[in-house]
Amino acid sequence: MSAPAITARQDARSRAPSPRPITIALLGLGQIGSAVARCASLSAGSAQPVRVACALVRDPSRDRADVPAIPLITDPRAIFALRPDAIVEALGGLEPARALVTDALERGVPVVTANKALLARHGEALLAIAVRTGTPLRYEASVLSGVPFLGAFAARPFVSITGITGIVNGTSNFILGRMGDGESLADAIAEAQRLGIAEPDPADDVSGRDAAHKLAVLAWHFGLGAFSPDAIETTGIASLEAGDLGCAGKLGGLIKPIAAVRRAADRATAFVGPAFVPLTHKLAPLGGVDNGVLLDTPGGRLSFTGPGAGPFATATTMLDDVVEAVRGGQPPPRHTPPPAGVAPPSTAWFVRLRGSELPRGDEVAEFLGSHGVWIRHAASCGQRRCLVTYAASRGRVETALGALALATGVEWLALRTLED
Amino acid sequence: MSAPAITARQDARSRAPSPRPITIALLGLGQIGSAVARCASLSAGSAQPVRVACALVRDPSRDRADVPAIPLITDPRAIFALRPDAIVEALGGLEPARALVTDALERGVPVVTANKALLARHGEALLAIAVRTGTPLRYEASVLSGVPFLGAFAARPFVSITGITGIVNGTSNFILGRMGDGESLADAIAEAQRLGIAEPDPADDVSGRDAAHKLAVLAWHFGLGAFSPDAIETTGIASLEAGDLGCAGKLGGLIKPIAAVRRAADRATAFVGPAFVPLTHKLAPLGGVDNGVLLDTPGGRLSFTGPGAGPFATATTMLDDVVEAVRGGQPPPRHTPPPAGVAPPSTAWFVRLRGSELPRGDEVAEFLGSHGVWIRHAASCGQRRCLVTYAASRGRVETALGALALATGVEWLALRTLED
């Protein structure tokens, strides 16, 4: 794990006075807690430093060589004596997370959490305390951990969400993708574990439980329903075989791990499980460990996709939640001065040649190559020939094509090519 | 134009005390201003009513039969005498919009605008005033008008955006889509005008100027560069022919209206124009008038897509900006009580049958039909047969398949099907 997100802003260090650091108390120092501590330690001297005042752990004697030096505490009562600006809850599970988050909100200390099990069962009650006490409660990293979108809707009553359809578990999306390529379930799980995508015990992902928790959070956050994750029809992916996915392909679709909730009047419908998705569906292209959520609104369907898990993406999102919760109000401008100039990029080019007598393909390649423009693909359609080149400046491409037109009489058109 | 977004929240009317209405002054009463006025008039009695105190217009005698009755004013000095909670700028263009927005911010009156021409040229200066005076300036509807995503990043310094690639002009995306189906440029423009997608004078869209304005706003908002839209290499779509798009298809791609900016150290590169996009690219599936933006972060690529224009989507977003700007702080919970119960939906089903001796297709169809399950598509792969059914409850499908298994010995698996 590296932290380029922070270093990118650090070039402002010498130019802008550094604001007062935000101080957080970390609850838990597991995979996510450690990542938060590492990201925070890299923010010293940046536009908004965050300092970890203490971390609540069960066993302070455990080896934590990969974590920056932080005061470790085991007694939760010590947290508030340090007067942190915010609490970052990274314990996971229901207790003592629920009790500590409740305590913080009652004391007026802002809370940031990504604990979907906690939020799925107690989110509504916790938010009620947050509203009563006027204390921020942020949980942007609980669903699509690398994509800020939940908070964007929190204070927007005019946009109405009538339904949500998503892929909210990257591990099962990765596994089904592999099975679509013909791998067995067991091999796909083993591969996911080898790559660090699946945990040693993948039960929460494979059973759909993780997705059901996230769907309950989404339903509650967007006002579509307040219900226990246990009330959602939840199917795991363990009953699938690679051949089933091949068969779905013959019907023009893929099998994807879907979570969906919809509201009609006072009734909500929801399900979690592998579902057949036509290739034309907006979720069909979502491969690998990517996650995505579609929100249906009267004005059209909105889509939000990106990394759904990973310690670095989660820690970045949680630290941004901390900054938002503590700062509030009109955000200050970014401290890193952006470049004032701009230039066109060097990209590959799509070139269309046209004419009644087109030169031969090898002649075109040799001619353009002698002008420093190299061809990667070519195709002919009647009086047109199309090329995709390697990267070059506009000037070089236009000079080469201008010379070709002079020499052979062809007409040409050149468009930039997107490759990533 | 209807306003289901608002009525959906109105069932809370009798249960929760209505908060004090937010009062706005509208600058301009054209297409967007009228839509804001209509949406606001429907919010009376909702969880957050917004009242239009006055609208600044050039000609108060013009017929405005489709707009709710609002006091019209022609003298800008009258605006602030009414002490509005916020200003909604819907004049378009540079002046007098710039002067009026500056005046409002200097007086501490929050401003909401979707004016990308204004923001592209004066956004940085206006934001500096907003920060100095501590006055909110919101412009969520200026890019991807129906998708809230700009504000989500405003106060998040930990997530670093290194590049942006997007389709930010729905009109040219629609036109190129039609040309990809073989239509001429002129016919595609005429069709877009007939559908209300293109304006009578489509020059801003076809030339790329609208997209260049939006790209300048994105570059500035995300800290990738502060430069005039005139400095961006901008190519229109007028030089393209339908045959060019067919040719691109032969090379495995589409031609899409792209806007891209990237930052490398102190240098920014950017371009706007039709570009070749491989079919595997994340922007390739974006058809019709949909808009989308990809944000590159160290943790992965984030994608935001949805309606990019339209008076209703724009007005909804602007009114949500008003609420956010005026309220601030921890958002109150949604007033509409969500349903407490949840049920599985009725969906179509993907059914896989397997066995050494599969019953004939017509026998399966007849058997399942007699149990109320109707087949829409079917395909065979070796010892498997796959079906997609019409919508049915899980109970009905499982009963039918259980009976089929008993009668014929086939094994079965049933998965829900996503259709939208």
Tab-separated table of C-alpha atoms in Angstrom, chain A residues 4-6 8-9 11 39 43 48 50 124 127 130-131 135-137 140 146-148 152-161 165 221-227 231-233 235 239-241 243-244 247-248 250-251 255 258 262-263 266-271 274-278 281-283 285 290 298-307 312 316-317 319-321 323-324 327 330-334 336-345 347 350 352 354 377-381 384-388 394 413 415-420, chain B residues 4-6 8-9 11 39 43 48 50 124 127 130-131 135-137 140 146-148 152-161 165 221-227 231-233 235 239-241 243-244 247-248 250-251 255 258 262-263 266-271 274-278 281-283 285 290 298-307 312 316-317 319-321 323-324 327 330-334 336-345 347 350 352 354 377-381 384-388 394 413 415-420:
chain	number	residue	atom	x	y	z
A	4	PRO	CA	0.203	8.866	-3.554
A	5	ALA	CA	-3.138	10.503	-2.713
A	6	ILE	CA	-1.464	12.432	0.017
A	8	ALA	CA	0.146	14.730	-4.512
A	9	ARG	CA	-1.064	17.529	-2.279
A	11	ASP	CA	3.852	20.273	-2.898
A	39	CYS	CA	-2.423	7.401	5.693
A	43	SER	CA	-0.495	13.724	5.987
A	48	GLN	CA	-4.916	19.132	6.128
A	50	VAL	CA	-4.651	14.376	10.609
A	124	GLU	CA	-31.160	4.573	12.051
A	127	LEU	CA	-28.384	8.791	13.095
A	130	ALA	CA	-26.493	12.387	15.687
A	131	VAL	CA	-29.380	14.639	14.638
A	135	THR	CA	-23.021	15.694	15.914
A	136	PRO	CA	-21.761	14.524	12.507
A	137	LEU	CA	-21.960	10.765	11.795
A	140	GLU	CA	-19.136	7.038	3.281
A	146	GLY	CA	-13.553	4.139	-2.668
A	147	VAL	CA	-16.431	6.123	-4.217
A	148	PRO	CA	-17.872	9.114	-2.355
A	152	ALA	CA	-23.654	13.660	-1.707
A	153	PHE	CA	-27.326	12.723	-1.221
A	154	ALA	CA	-27.599	13.200	2.537
A	155	ALA	CA	-28.901	16.785	2.395
A	156	ARG	CA	-30.600	16.778	-1.028
A	157	PRO	CA	-34.377	16.370	-0.541
A	158	PHE	CA	-35.355	17.334	-4.096
A	159	VAL	CA	-33.790	14.353	-5.860
A	160	SER	CA	-35.953	11.331	-5.228
A	161	ILE	CA	-34.485	7.810	-5.360
A	165	THR	CA	-29.537	-1.885	-8.180
A	221	HIS	CA	-29.777	5.909	3.721
A	222	PHE	CA	-31.866	6.598	0.602
A	223	GLY	CA	-35.207	6.323	2.383
A	224	LEU	CA	-36.315	3.164	0.559
A	225	GLY	CA	-36.852	1.052	3.647
A	226	ALA	CA	-35.699	0.441	7.189
A	227	PHE	CA	-35.389	-3.284	7.705
A	231	ALA	CA	-35.375	-9.795	6.148
A	232	ILE	CA	-33.760	-9.604	2.681
A	233	GLU	CA	-33.953	-12.663	0.392
A	235	THR	CA	-28.726	-16.236	-2.002
A	239	SER	CA	-24.530	-23.357	-5.911
A	240	LEU	CA	-23.215	-22.058	-9.251
A	241	GLU	CA	-20.977	-23.936	-11.671
A	243	GLY	CA	-21.107	-24.270	-17.017
A	244	ASP	CA	-24.065	-22.239	-15.745
A	247	CYS	CA	-25.105	-21.146	-20.541
A	248	ALA	CA	-26.086	-17.608	-19.525
A	250	LYS	CA	-25.768	-18.264	-24.829
A	251	LEU	CA	-28.811	-16.279	-23.728
A	255	ILE	CA	-24.341	-13.906	-14.044
A	258	ILE	CA	-26.680	-8.327	-7.520
A	262	ARG	CA	-37.134	-0.810	-4.869
A	263	ARG	CA	-39.916	1.143	-3.249
A	266	ASP	CA	-45.479	1.751	1.293
A	267	ARG	CA	-43.961	-1.508	0.125
A	268	ALA	CA	-40.282	-2.298	-0.455
A	269	THR	CA	-38.941	-5.255	-2.430
A	270	ALA	CA	-35.353	-6.416	-2.214
A	271	PHE	CA	-33.069	-9.318	-3.012
A	274	PRO	CA	-26.385	-14.029	-8.276
A	275	ALA	CA	-28.685	-12.875	-11.081
A	276	PHE	CA	-28.797	-13.065	-14.862
A	277	VAL	CA	-27.849	-9.680	-16.328
A	278	PRO	CA	-28.306	-8.978	-20.066
A	281	HIS	CA	-27.387	-3.780	-18.839
A	282	LYS	CA	-25.414	-0.957	-17.212
A	283	LEU	CA	-23.961	-3.346	-14.636
A	285	PRO	CA	-19.443	-4.236	-17.984
A	290	ASP	CA	-15.175	-3.141	-9.215
A	298	PRO	CA	-37.499	10.570	-11.978
A	299	GLY	CA	-34.914	12.395	-14.138
A	300	GLY	CA	-33.081	9.210	-15.166
A	301	ARG	CA	-30.734	6.569	-13.878
A	302	LEU	CA	-27.550	7.647	-12.092
A	303	SER	CA	-24.556	5.332	-11.902
A	304	PHE	CA	-21.632	5.361	-9.465
A	305	THR	CA	-18.815	2.845	-9.851
A	306	GLY	CA	-15.275	2.279	-8.623
A	307	PRO	CA	-13.219	0.340	-6.099
A	312	PHE	CA	-6.098	2.117	1.065
A	316	THR	CA	-8.668	7.517	2.247
A	317	THR	CA	-12.460	7.756	2.292
A	319	LEU	CA	-10.010	10.341	6.503
A	320	ASP	CA	-11.942	12.513	4.048
A	321	ASP	CA	-15.041	11.856	6.163
A	323	VAL	CA	-12.143	16.305	7.415
A	324	GLU	CA	-15.736	16.908	6.250
A	327	ARG	CA	-14.598	21.304	9.066
A	330	GLN	CA	-17.887	26.232	2.734
A	331	PRO	CA	-14.827	24.131	1.989
A	332	PRO	CA	-11.580	26.061	1.612
A	333	PRO	CA	-9.989	25.897	-1.817
A	334	ARG	CA	-7.397	23.224	-2.511
A	336	THR	CA	-1.997	22.823	-4.172
A	337	PRO	CA	-1.906	25.522	-6.847
A	338	PRO	CA	-3.081	23.944	-10.086
A	339	PRO	CA	-1.048	24.449	-13.263
A	340	ALA	CA	-2.094	27.621	-15.059
A	341	GLY	CA	-1.186	26.367	-18.542
A	342	VAL	CA	-2.555	23.498	-20.569
A	343	ALA	CA	-1.349	21.568	-23.617
A	344	PRO	CA	-2.934	18.924	-25.819
A	345	PRO	CA	-1.871	15.400	-24.810
A	347	THR	CA	-2.363	10.190	-27.753
A	350	PHE	CA	-7.701	7.131	-35.365
A	352	ARG	CA	-9.530	7.757	-41.845
A	354	ARG	CA	-10.591	8.235	-48.331
A	377	HIS	CA	-4.137	-1.508	-36.579
A	378	ALA	CA	-5.731	-0.993	-39.963
A	379	ALA	CA	-9.008	-1.891	-41.638
A	380	SER	CA	-10.562	-1.165	-45.023
A	381	CYS	CA	-14.178	-0.332	-45.833
A	384	ARG	CA	-12.097	4.278	-46.836
A	385	ARG	CA	-9.099	2.934	-44.989
A	386	CYS	CA	-8.921	3.372	-41.223
A	387	LEU	CA	-5.833	3.195	-39.042
A	388	VAL	CA	-5.092	3.376	-35.363
A	394	ARG	CA	-1.184	16.368	-33.359
A	413	LEU	CA	-9.449	12.833	-40.980
A	415	LEU	CA	-9.275	11.797	-34.281
A	416	ARG	CA	-7.677	11.209	-30.920
A	417	THR	CA	-7.960	7.706	-29.462
A	418	LEU	CA	-8.832	6.912	-25.859
A	419	GLU	CA	-6.924	3.960	-24.533
A	420	ASP	CA	-7.593	4.102	-20.817
B	4	PRO	CA	-42.454	13.239	-9.101
B	5	ALA	CA	-39.247	13.977	-7.179
B	6	ILE	CA	-41.129	16.266	-4.905
B	8	ALA	CA	-42.629	11.365	-3.438
B	9	ARG	CA	-41.653	13.175	-0.260
B	11	ASP	CA	-46.663	11.935	2.089
B	39	CYS	CA	-40.250	22.709	-8.961
B	43	SER	CA	-42.458	21.912	-2.793
B	48	GLN	CA	-38.289	21.392	2.787
B	50	VAL	CA	-38.581	26.548	-1.190
B	124	GLU	CA	-11.767	30.645	-9.279
B	127	LEU	CA	-14.782	30.879	-5.102
B	130	ALA	CA	-16.965	32.775	-1.239
B	131	VAL	CA	-14.127	31.520	0.952
B	135	THR	CA	-20.579	32.329	1.890
B	136	PRO	CA	-21.613	29.100	0.121
B	137	LEU	CA	-21.227	29.008	-3.677
B	140	GLU	CA	-23.449	21.092	-8.859
B	146	GLY	CA	-28.577	15.442	-12.919
B	147	VAL	CA	-25.729	13.710	-11.070
B	148	PRO	CA	-24.520	15.145	-7.760
B	152	ALA	CA	-18.974	15.297	-2.882
B	153	PHE	CA	-15.307	16.077	-3.544
B	154	ALA	CA	-15.241	19.726	-2.459
B	155	ALA	CA	-14.078	19.057	1.099
B	156	ARG	CA	-12.213	15.768	0.652
B	157	PRO	CA	-8.445	16.474	0.514
B	158	PHE	CA	-7.337	12.850	0.946
B	159	VAL	CA	-8.681	11.517	-2.350
B	160	SER	CA	-6.416	12.728	-5.131
B	161	ILE	CA	-7.733	13.104	-8.694
B	165	THR	CA	-12.103	11.646	-18.936
B	221	HIS	CA	-12.791	22.159	-9.355
B	222	PHE	CA	-10.592	19.064	-9.058
B	223	GLY	CA	-7.330	21.021	-8.881
B	224	LEU	CA	-6.005	19.763	-12.233
B	225	GLY	CA	-5.520	23.161	-13.796
B	226	ALA	CA	-6.825	26.718	-13.904
B	227	PHE	CA	-6.996	27.801	-17.513
B	231	ALA	CA	-6.647	27.290	-24.178
B	232	ILE	CA	-8.105	23.780	-24.627
B	233	GLU	CA	-7.663	22.022	-27.994
B	235	THR	CA	-12.605	19.995	-32.160
B	239	SER	CA	-16.298	17.097	-40.014
B	240	LEU	CA	-17.501	13.554	-39.317
B	241	GLU	CA	-19.546	11.369	-41.658
B	243	GLY	CA	-19.131	6.154	-42.817
B	244	ASP	CA	-16.321	7.197	-40.477
B	247	CYS	CA	-15.092	2.339	-40.101
B	248	ALA	CA	-14.315	2.813	-36.409
B	250	LYS	CA	-14.332	-2.323	-37.893
B	251	LEU	CA	-11.435	-1.424	-35.607
B	255	ILE	CA	-16.470	7.573	-31.968
B	258	ILE	CA	-14.709	13.215	-25.336
B	262	ARG	CA	-4.722	15.069	-16.982
B	263	ARG	CA	-2.139	16.499	-14.648
B	266	ASP	CA	3.136	21.132	-13.038
B	267	ARG	CA	1.830	20.432	-16.523
B	268	ALA	CA	-1.757	19.812	-17.587
B	269	THR	CA	-2.858	18.256	-20.879
B	270	ALA	CA	-6.394	18.511	-22.173
B	271	PHE	CA	-8.512	18.093	-25.275
B	274	PRO	CA	-14.721	13.375	-31.082
B	275	ALA	CA	-12.332	10.517	-30.271
B	276	PHE	CA	-12.029	6.816	-31.047
B	277	VAL	CA	-13.050	4.795	-27.989
B	278	PRO	CA	-12.440	1.021	-27.864
B	281	HIS	CA	-13.621	1.351	-22.605
B	282	LYS	CA	-15.791	2.414	-19.660
B	283	LEU	CA	-17.282	5.284	-21.677
B	285	PRO	CA	-21.584	1.929	-23.302
B	290	ASP	CA	-26.321	10.222	-21.058
B	298	PRO	CA	-4.516	6.249	-6.870
B	299	GLY	CA	-7.066	3.718	-5.535
B	300	GLY	CA	-8.685	3.128	-8.931
B	301	ARG	CA	-10.996	4.735	-11.445
B	302	LEU	CA	-14.302	6.185	-10.273
B	303	SER	CA	-17.200	6.607	-12.661
B	304	PHE	CA	-20.246	8.879	-12.393
B	305	THR	CA	-22.924	8.776	-15.086
B	306	GLY	CA	-26.473	9.943	-15.612
B	307	PRO	CA	-28.574	12.654	-17.227
B	312	PHE	CA	-36.119	19.151	-14.701
B	316	THR	CA	-33.850	19.545	-9.068
B	317	THR	CA	-30.086	19.722	-8.632
B	319	LEU	CA	-32.848	23.354	-5.548
B	320	ASP	CA	-30.897	20.658	-3.701
B	321	ASP	CA	-27.881	22.983	-3.858
B	323	VAL	CA	-31.027	23.385	0.577
B	324	GLU	CA	-27.419	22.295	1.166
B	327	ARG	CA	-28.865	24.311	5.877
B	330	GLN	CA	-25.479	17.413	9.917
B	331	PRO	CA	-28.374	16.862	7.535
B	332	PRO	CA	-31.681	16.071	9.202
B	333	PRO	CA	-33.114	12.637	8.453
B	334	ARG	CA	-35.516	12.265	5.558
B	336	THR	CA	-40.824	10.440	4.600
B	337	PRO	CA	-40.901	7.383	6.855
B	338	PRO	CA	-39.500	4.483	4.859
B	339	PRO	CA	-41.402	1.179	4.771
B	340	ALA	CA	-40.413	-1.037	7.674
B	341	GLY	CA	-41.073	-4.328	5.869
B	342	VAL	CA	-39.489	-5.807	2.774
B	343	ALA	CA	-40.454	-8.556	0.329
B	344	PRO	CA	-38.638	-10.223	-2.559
B	345	PRO	CA	-39.596	-8.700	-5.920
B	347	THR	CA	-38.737	-10.751	-11.487
B	350	PHE	CA	-32.913	-17.540	-15.437
B	352	ARG	CA	-30.781	-23.946	-15.741
B	354	ARG	CA	-29.425	-30.351	-16.228
B	377	HIS	CA	-36.065	-17.501	-24.314
B	378	ALA	CA	-34.332	-20.866	-24.241
B	379	ALA	CA	-30.926	-22.218	-25.241
B	380	SER	CA	-29.235	-25.616	-24.983
B	381	CYS	CA	-25.621	-26.357	-24.119
B	384	ARG	CA	-27.820	-28.194	-19.817
B	385	ARG	CA	-30.840	-26.278	-20.996
B	386	CYS	CA	-31.250	-22.657	-19.987
B	387	LEU	CA	-34.421	-20.622	-19.968
B	388	VAL	CA	-35.369	-17.051	-19.250
B	394	ARG	CA	-39.868	-17.289	-6.319
B	413	LEU	CA	-31.118	-23.892	-10.592
B	415	LEU	CA	-31.590	-17.138	-10.573
B	416	ARG	CA	-33.318	-13.796	-10.716
B	417	THR	CA	-32.967	-11.796	-13.932
B	418	LEU	CA	-32.251	-8.079	-14.103
B	419	GLU	CA	-34.091	-6.367	-16.901
B	420	ASP	CA	-33.604	-2.730	-16.134
